[in-house]
Amino acid sequence: MVNIEFLGPIKKEALRLDINNLNELSRALKQDEELSVWLESCAVAVNDVLVASKDTVLKDGDKVSLLPPVCGG
Amino acid sequence: MKSEKLQLFDGSLPVEQITNEWYREYKDSNFGAIITFVGVVRDEDGIEGLSFDIYEPILKAWFASWQKKANDNNAIVLMAHSRGDVLNHTSSYIAAVCSPKRRVALELIDEFVEDFKQSAPIWKYDIINNERIYAQDRSTKISGAGILN
């Protein structure tokens, strides 16, 4: 299982999904209307490292974080 | 004991304490230039203040990459930021560069603060009538955003 967490203003409880890569995650999250609106603007980290490809492979126990647009300071 | 170069506080920053401590710690290290940037929350658009969420693991990694970049120029970077609510006319963010050379310090503080705005995993909310409202229109997508779209 892969743990999915939603950071900052995304008001959504963490999920646990049986998926093997970010393509599968994308398909799963698009089913959720509340989440799908965030996908275009979110960066993605796997185990706290930002990733650039949807083909990123996921394994059991991985943590995926969705990071919406930021504004520190 | 040396303080951490990245410090996070609940609520407004104790600016004098932080900046005095940095000065005391680094004035004898032969840094010819110590530049401090203090961000203060402005009273505008009817807000009572700002509020912040921080994702620490990625913030620490981002800060470590800047520390390396600064060290490569014989400099160091320092930063303090608030979590939670910060009322108007108090500070939520301090960044500093200590460098042997003035020019390096001036350039680094500019790049460091700008990249912070673009990349640091911190989310800002306006506080209006005691409610937190995500400052979406002032926020910036992190580089590489949208891969799940």
PDB file of C-alpha atoms in Angstrom:
ATOM      1  CA  MET A   1       0.000   0.000   0.000  1.00  0.00           C
ATOM      2  CA  VAL A   2       1.110   3.561  -0.734  1.00  0.00           C
ATOM      3  CA  ASN A   3       0.248   6.433   1.606  1.00  0.00           C
ATOM      4  CA  ILE A   4      -0.998   9.621  -0.016  1.00  0.00           C
ATOM      5  CA  GLU A   5      -1.016  12.869   1.937  1.00  0.00           C
ATOM      6  CA  PHE A   6      -2.409  16.258   1.004  1.00  0.00           C
ATOM      7  CA  LEU A   7      -0.533  19.284   2.282  1.00  0.00           C
ATOM      8  CA  GLY A   8      -1.446  22.857   3.131  1.00  0.00           C
ATOM      9  CA  PRO A   9      -4.884  24.032   2.055  1.00  0.00           C
ATOM     10  CA  ILE A  10      -6.114  20.732   0.546  1.00  0.00           C
ATOM     11  CA  LYS A  11      -8.729  19.661   3.033  1.00  0.00           C
ATOM     12  CA  LYS A  12      -8.537  15.940   2.583  1.00  0.00           C
ATOM     13  CA  GLU A  13      -7.651  13.074   4.883  1.00  0.00           C
ATOM     14  CA  ALA A  14      -4.662  10.927   3.922  1.00  0.00           C
ATOM     15  CA  LEU A  15      -5.368   7.899   1.717  1.00  0.00           C
ATOM     16  CA  ARG A  16      -3.875   4.433   1.422  1.00  0.00           C
ATOM     17  CA  LEU A  17      -3.957   3.075  -2.114  1.00  0.00           C
ATOM     18  CA  ASP A  18      -2.767  -0.101  -3.807  1.00  0.00           C
ATOM     19  CA  ILE A  19      -0.909   1.474  -6.743  1.00  0.00           C
ATOM     20  CA  ASN A  20       2.412   0.948  -8.550  1.00  0.00           C
ATOM     21  CA  ASN A  21       3.195   4.310 -10.107  1.00  0.00           C
ATOM     22  CA  LEU A  22       2.066   7.929 -10.331  1.00  0.00           C
ATOM     23  CA  ASN A  23       0.012   7.242 -13.476  1.00  0.00           C
ATOM     24  CA  GLU A  24      -2.217   5.008 -11.399  1.00  0.00           C
ATOM     25  CA  LEU A  25      -2.366   7.646  -8.671  1.00  0.00           C
ATOM     26  CA  SER A  26      -3.376  10.268 -11.216  1.00  0.00           C
ATOM     27  CA  ARG A  27      -6.222   8.067 -12.482  1.00  0.00           C
ATOM     28  CA  ALA A  28      -7.402   7.392  -8.934  1.00  0.00           C
ATOM     29  CA  LEU A  29      -7.367  11.036  -7.838  1.00  0.00           C
ATOM     30  CA  LYS A  30      -9.183  12.214 -10.961  1.00  0.00           C
ATOM     31  CA  GLN A  31     -12.194  10.206  -9.791  1.00  0.00           C
ATOM     32  CA  ASP A  32     -12.488  12.534  -6.806  1.00  0.00           C
ATOM     33  CA  GLU A  33     -14.038  15.833  -7.827  1.00  0.00           C
ATOM     34  CA  GLU A  34     -12.677  17.771  -4.842  1.00  0.00           C
ATOM     35  CA  LEU A  35      -9.134  16.547  -5.504  1.00  0.00           C
ATOM     36  CA  SER A  36      -9.089  16.670  -9.281  1.00  0.00           C
ATOM     37  CA  VAL A  37      -9.163  20.495  -9.266  1.00  0.00           C
ATOM     38  CA  TRP A  38      -5.847  20.528  -7.387  1.00  0.00           C
ATOM     39  CA  LEU A  39      -3.928  18.210  -9.702  1.00  0.00           C
ATOM     40  CA  GLU A  40      -2.957  20.828 -12.280  1.00  0.00           C
ATOM     41  CA  SER A  41      -1.293  23.051  -9.646  1.00  0.00           C
ATOM     42  CA  CYS A  42       0.261  20.505  -7.287  1.00  0.00           C
ATOM     43  CA  ALA A  43       3.861  19.368  -7.172  1.00  0.00           C
ATOM     44  CA  VAL A  44       4.463  15.787  -6.083  1.00  0.00           C
ATOM     45  CA  ALA A  45       7.001  14.342  -3.672  1.00  0.00           C
ATOM     46  CA  VAL A  46       7.750  10.669  -3.111  1.00  0.00           C
ATOM     47  CA  ASN A  47       9.247  10.002   0.308  1.00  0.00           C
ATOM     48  CA  ASP A  48       9.850  13.761   0.695  1.00  0.00           C
ATOM     49  CA  VAL A  49      11.738  14.184  -2.585  1.00  0.00           C
ATOM     50  CA  LEU A  50      10.091  16.148  -5.398  1.00  0.00           C
ATOM     51  CA  VAL A  51       9.622  14.103  -8.552  1.00  0.00           C
ATOM     52  CA  ALA A  52       9.223  15.197 -12.173  1.00  0.00           C
ATOM     53  CA  SER A  53       7.761  12.160 -13.962  1.00  0.00           C
ATOM     54  CA  LYS A  54       4.399  10.455 -13.895  1.00  0.00           C
ATOM     55  CA  ASP A  55       6.218   7.182 -14.575  1.00  0.00           C
ATOM     56  CA  THR A  56       7.810   7.291 -11.116  1.00  0.00           C
ATOM     57  CA  VAL A  57       7.505   3.784  -9.693  1.00  0.00           C
ATOM     58  CA  LEU A  58       5.947   3.328  -6.261  1.00  0.00           C
ATOM     59  CA  LYS A  59       6.484   0.486  -3.843  1.00  0.00           C
ATOM     60  CA  ASP A  60       4.804  -0.771  -0.713  1.00  0.00           C
ATOM     61  CA  GLY A  61       5.185   1.716   2.157  1.00  0.00           C
ATOM     62  CA  ASP A  62       6.050   4.725  -0.004  1.00  0.00           C
ATOM     63  CA  LYS A  63       4.673   8.137   0.949  1.00  0.00           C
ATOM     64  CA  VAL A  64       3.393  10.443  -1.784  1.00  0.00           C
ATOM     65  CA  SER A  65       2.747  14.098  -0.888  1.00  0.00           C
ATOM     66  CA  LEU A  66       0.799  16.618  -2.951  1.00  0.00           C
ATOM     67  CA  LEU A  67       2.101  20.168  -2.566  1.00  0.00           C
ATOM     68  CA  PRO A  68      -0.211  22.964  -3.716  1.00  0.00           C
ATOM     69  CA  PRO A  69       1.107  26.430  -4.711  1.00  0.00           C
ATOM     70  CA  VAL A  70       3.270  27.991  -2.007  1.00  0.00           C
ATOM     71  CA  CYS A  71       3.715  31.439  -0.519  1.00  0.00           C
ATOM     72  CA  GLY A  72       6.079  31.721   2.416  1.00  0.00           C
ATOM     73  CA  GLY A  73       7.214  34.878   4.110  1.00  0.00           C
TER      74      GLY A  73
ATOM     75  CA  MET B   1      25.990  26.253  21.832  1.00  0.00           C
ATOM     76  CA  LYS B   2      25.302  27.363  18.272  1.00  0.00           C
ATOM     77  CA  SER B   3      21.678  27.860  17.357  1.00  0.00           C
ATOM     78  CA  GLU B   4      20.154  26.015  14.415  1.00  0.00           C
ATOM     79  CA  LYS B   5      20.559  27.836  11.113  1.00  0.00           C
ATOM     80  CA  LEU B   6      16.902  27.107  10.269  1.00  0.00           C
ATOM     81  CA  GLN B   7      14.512  27.955  13.097  1.00  0.00           C
ATOM     82  CA  LEU B   8      10.721  27.536  13.164  1.00  0.00           C
ATOM     83  CA  PHE B   9       8.515  29.253  15.743  1.00  0.00           C
ATOM     84  CA  ASP B  10       4.845  29.042  16.671  1.00  0.00           C
ATOM     85  CA  GLY B  11       3.356  32.513  16.077  1.00  0.00           C
ATOM     86  CA  SER B  12       5.190  35.804  15.498  1.00  0.00           C
ATOM     87  CA  LEU B  13       8.973  35.778  15.445  1.00  0.00           C
ATOM     88  CA  PRO B  14      10.929  37.282  18.358  1.00  0.00           C
ATOM     89  CA  VAL B  15      12.899  39.406  15.892  1.00  0.00           C
ATOM     90  CA  GLU B  16      15.327  41.133  18.246  1.00  0.00           C
ATOM     91  CA  GLN B  17      16.161  37.874  20.014  1.00  0.00           C
ATOM     92  CA  ILE B  18      16.813  36.024  16.739  1.00  0.00           C
ATOM     93  CA  THR B  19      18.807  38.738  14.978  1.00  0.00           C
ATOM     94  CA  ASN B  20      20.821  39.646  18.102  1.00  0.00           C
ATOM     95  CA  GLU B  21      21.676  35.992  18.605  1.00  0.00           C
ATOM     96  CA  TRP B  22      22.809  35.636  14.989  1.00  0.00           C
ATOM     97  CA  TYR B  23      24.953  38.769  15.281  1.00  0.00           C
ATOM     98  CA  ARG B  24      26.542  37.573  18.534  1.00  0.00           C
ATOM     99  CA  GLU B  25      27.207  34.170  17.040  1.00  0.00           C
ATOM    100  CA  TYR B  26      28.724  35.270  13.767  1.00  0.00           C
ATOM    101  CA  LYS B  27      30.365  38.664  14.369  1.00  0.00           C
ATOM    102  CA  ASP B  28      33.635  36.996  15.362  1.00  0.00           C
ATOM    103  CA  SER B  29      33.680  34.570  12.418  1.00  0.00           C
ATOM    104  CA  ASN B  30      35.334  37.056  10.065  1.00  0.00           C
ATOM    105  CA  PHE B  31      32.242  37.568   7.965  1.00  0.00           C
ATOM    106  CA  GLY B  32      32.629  41.074   6.629  1.00  0.00           C
ATOM    107  CA  ALA B  33      28.958  41.304   5.672  1.00  0.00           C
ATOM    108  CA  ILE B  34      25.925  40.147   7.612  1.00  0.00           C
ATOM    109  CA  ILE B  35      22.689  40.974   5.801  1.00  0.00           C
ATOM    110  CA  THR B  36      19.349  40.417   7.479  1.00  0.00           C
ATOM    111  CA  PHE B  37      15.973  40.586   5.760  1.00  0.00           C
ATOM    112  CA  VAL B  38      12.972  40.884   8.100  1.00  0.00           C
ATOM    113  CA  GLY B  39       9.514  40.355   6.624  1.00  0.00           C
ATOM    114  CA  VAL B  40       6.728  42.179   8.477  1.00  0.00           C
ATOM    115  CA  VAL B  41       3.011  41.488   8.003  1.00  0.00           C
ATOM    116  CA  ARG B  42       1.282  44.525   6.491  1.00  0.00           C
ATOM    117  CA  ASP B  43      -2.189  45.713   7.436  1.00  0.00           C
ATOM    118  CA  GLU B  44      -3.986  45.585   4.075  1.00  0.00           C
ATOM    119  CA  ASP B  45      -7.205  44.279   2.530  1.00  0.00           C
ATOM    120  CA  GLY B  46      -8.856  44.046   5.936  1.00  0.00           C
ATOM    121  CA  ILE B  47      -6.697  41.202   7.234  1.00  0.00           C
ATOM    122  CA  GLU B  48      -5.992  40.732  10.935  1.00  0.00           C
ATOM    123  CA  GLY B  49      -2.843  38.839  10.126  1.00  0.00           C
ATOM    124  CA  LEU B  50      -1.461  35.866   8.220  1.00  0.00           C
ATOM    125  CA  SER B  51      -1.273  32.209   9.087  1.00  0.00           C
ATOM    126  CA  PHE B  52       1.160  29.569   7.832  1.00  0.00           C
ATOM    127  CA  ASP B  53       1.446  25.821   7.353  1.00  0.00           C
ATOM    128  CA  ILE B  54       4.906  24.364   6.832  1.00  0.00           C
ATOM    129  CA  TYR B  55       5.961  20.973   5.526  1.00  0.00           C
ATOM    130  CA  GLU B  56       9.206  20.526   7.392  1.00  0.00           C
ATOM    131  CA  PRO B  57      10.913  17.558   5.653  1.00  0.00           C
ATOM    132  CA  ILE B  58      11.028  19.296   2.276  1.00  0.00           C
ATOM    133  CA  LEU B  59      11.719  22.722   3.804  1.00  0.00           C
ATOM    134  CA  LYS B  60      14.787  21.263   5.546  1.00  0.00           C
ATOM    135  CA  ALA B  61      16.016  19.672   2.307  1.00  0.00           C
ATOM    136  CA  TRP B  62      15.472  22.944   0.417  1.00  0.00           C
ATOM    137  CA  PHE B  63      17.347  24.873   3.122  1.00  0.00           C
ATOM    138  CA  ALA B  64      20.209  22.344   3.124  1.00  0.00           C
ATOM    139  CA  SER B  65      20.648  22.816  -0.634  1.00  0.00           C
ATOM    140  CA  TRP B  66      20.903  26.592  -0.079  1.00  0.00           C
ATOM    141  CA  GLN B  67      23.377  26.097   2.742  1.00  0.00           C
ATOM    142  CA  LYS B  68      25.564  24.109   0.375  1.00  0.00           C
ATOM    143  CA  LYS B  69      25.310  26.777  -2.298  1.00  0.00           C
ATOM    144  CA  ALA B  70      26.225  29.470   0.258  1.00  0.00           C
ATOM    145  CA  ASN B  71      29.090  27.397   1.662  1.00  0.00           C
ATOM    146  CA  ASP B  72      30.479  27.006  -1.868  1.00  0.00           C
ATOM    147  CA  ASN B  73      30.804  30.831  -1.787  1.00  0.00           C
ATOM    148  CA  ASN B  74      32.358  30.807   1.723  1.00  0.00           C
ATOM    149  CA  ALA B  75      29.067  32.156   3.072  1.00  0.00           C
ATOM    150  CA  ILE B  76      26.241  30.812   5.238  1.00  0.00           C
ATOM    151  CA  VAL B  77      22.478  31.316   5.146  1.00  0.00           C
ATOM    152  CA  LEU B  78      20.190  31.647   8.175  1.00  0.00           C
ATOM    153  CA  MET B  79      16.423  31.587   8.327  1.00  0.00           C
ATOM    154  CA  ALA B  80      13.552  31.808  10.781  1.00  0.00           C
ATOM    155  CA  HIS B  81       9.867  31.341   9.941  1.00  0.00           C
ATOM    156  CA  SER B  82       6.562  31.219  11.767  1.00  0.00           C
ATOM    157  CA  ARG B  83       3.996  28.446  11.970  1.00  0.00           C
ATOM    158  CA  GLY B  84       0.377  29.332  12.689  1.00  0.00           C
ATOM    159  CA  ASP B  85      -0.982  32.826  13.192  1.00  0.00           C
ATOM    160  CA  VAL B  86       1.081  36.025  12.843  1.00  0.00           C
ATOM    161  CA  LEU B  87      -0.719  39.289  13.457  1.00  0.00           C
ATOM    162  CA  ASN B  88      -0.275  42.504  11.478  1.00  0.00           C
ATOM    163  CA  HIS B  89       2.886  44.495  12.179  1.00  0.00           C
ATOM    164  CA  THR B  90       4.773  41.505  13.491  1.00  0.00           C
ATOM    165  CA  SER B  91       7.282  39.324  11.675  1.00  0.00           C
ATOM    166  CA  SER B  92       6.806  35.880  10.110  1.00  0.00           C
ATOM    167  CA  TYR B  93      10.074  35.536   8.196  1.00  0.00           C
ATOM    168  CA  ILE B  94      13.720  36.431   8.617  1.00  0.00           C
ATOM    169  CA  ALA B  95      16.462  35.470   6.195  1.00  0.00           C
ATOM    170  CA  ALA B  96      20.136  36.298   6.567  1.00  0.00           C
ATOM    171  CA  VAL B  97      23.401  35.791   4.747  1.00  0.00           C
ATOM    172  CA  CYS B  98      26.836  36.023   6.348  1.00  0.00           C
ATOM    173  CA  SER B  99      29.718  36.316   3.917  1.00  0.00           C
ATOM    174  CA  PRO B 100      33.295  37.530   3.880  1.00  0.00           C
ATOM    175  CA  LYS B 101      32.390  39.644   0.834  1.00  0.00           C
ATOM    176  CA  ARG B 102      29.696  42.306   0.560  1.00  0.00           C
ATOM    177  CA  ARG B 103      28.904  41.584  -3.105  1.00  0.00           C
ATOM    178  CA  VAL B 104      28.388  37.845  -2.482  1.00  0.00           C
ATOM    179  CA  ALA B 105      26.103  38.605   0.483  1.00  0.00           C
ATOM    180  CA  LEU B 106      23.977  41.102  -1.451  1.00  0.00           C
ATOM    181  CA  GLU B 107      23.536  38.750  -4.395  1.00  0.00           C
ATOM    182  CA  LEU B 108      22.863  35.688  -2.255  1.00  0.00           C
ATOM    183  CA  ILE B 109      20.221  37.340  -0.085  1.00  0.00           C
ATOM    184  CA  ASP B 110      18.323  38.367  -3.213  1.00  0.00           C
ATOM    185  CA  GLU B 111      18.432  34.886  -4.764  1.00  0.00           C
ATOM    186  CA  PHE B 112      17.778  33.165  -1.441  1.00  0.00           C
ATOM    187  CA  VAL B 113      14.646  35.209  -0.654  1.00  0.00           C
ATOM    188  CA  GLU B 114      13.311  34.935  -4.218  1.00  0.00           C
ATOM    189  CA  ASP B 115      13.799  31.169  -4.376  1.00  0.00           C
ATOM    190  CA  PHE B 116      12.213  30.886  -0.937  1.00  0.00           C
ATOM    191  CA  LYS B 117       9.092  32.551  -2.340  1.00  0.00           C
ATOM    192  CA  GLN B 118       9.018  30.190  -5.348  1.00  0.00           C
ATOM    193  CA  SER B 119       9.945  26.901  -3.745  1.00  0.00           C
ATOM    194  CA  ALA B 120       9.747  26.650   0.052  1.00  0.00           C
ATOM    195  CA  PRO B 121       6.854  24.354   1.067  1.00  0.00           C
ATOM    196  CA  ILE B 122       4.973  26.936   3.108  1.00  0.00           C
ATOM    197  CA  TRP B 123       1.303  27.842   2.671  1.00  0.00           C
ATOM    198  CA  LYS B 124      -0.093  31.256   3.531  1.00  0.00           C
ATOM    199  CA  TYR B 125      -3.585  32.135   4.691  1.00  0.00           C
ATOM    200  CA  ASP B 126      -5.173  35.521   5.329  1.00  0.00           C
ATOM    201  CA  ILE B 127      -6.864  35.818   8.711  1.00  0.00           C
ATOM    202  CA  ILE B 128     -10.168  37.605   8.221  1.00  0.00           C
ATOM    203  CA  ASN B 129     -12.854  37.498  10.937  1.00  0.00           C
ATOM    204  CA  ASN B 130     -10.790  34.838  12.686  1.00  0.00           C
ATOM    205  CA  GLU B 131     -10.983  32.551   9.647  1.00  0.00           C
ATOM    206  CA  ARG B 132      -8.021  31.249   7.633  1.00  0.00           C
ATOM    207  CA  ILE B 133      -8.431  31.878   3.913  1.00  0.00           C
ATOM    208  CA  TYR B 134      -5.816  30.331   1.588  1.00  0.00           C
ATOM    209  CA  ALA B 135      -3.916  33.086  -0.262  1.00  0.00           C
ATOM    210  CA  GLN B 136      -4.294  31.248  -3.552  1.00  0.00           C
ATOM    211  CA  ASP B 137      -3.862  34.240  -5.869  1.00  0.00           C
ATOM    212  CA  ARG B 138      -0.525  35.156  -4.229  1.00  0.00           C
ATOM    213  CA  SER B 139       0.798  31.602  -4.288  1.00  0.00           C
ATOM    214  CA  THR B 140       3.216  30.104  -6.799  1.00  0.00           C
ATOM    215  CA  LYS B 141       3.235  26.607  -8.250  1.00  0.00           C
ATOM    216  CA  ILE B 142       6.352  24.694  -7.303  1.00  0.00           C
ATOM    217  CA  SER B 143       8.548  23.920 -10.326  1.00  0.00           C
ATOM    218  CA  GLY B 144       7.337  20.679 -11.918  1.00  0.00           C
ATOM    219  CA  ALA B 145       3.779  21.055 -10.614  1.00  0.00           C
ATOM    220  CA  GLY B 146       0.953  19.401 -12.525  1.00  0.00           C
ATOM    221  CA  ILE B 147       2.434  15.980 -13.306  1.00  0.00           C
ATOM    222  CA  LEU B 148      -0.674  14.222 -11.998  1.00  0.00           C
ATOM    223  CA  ASN B 149      -2.933  16.225 -14.283  1.00  0.00           C
TER     224      ASN B 149
END
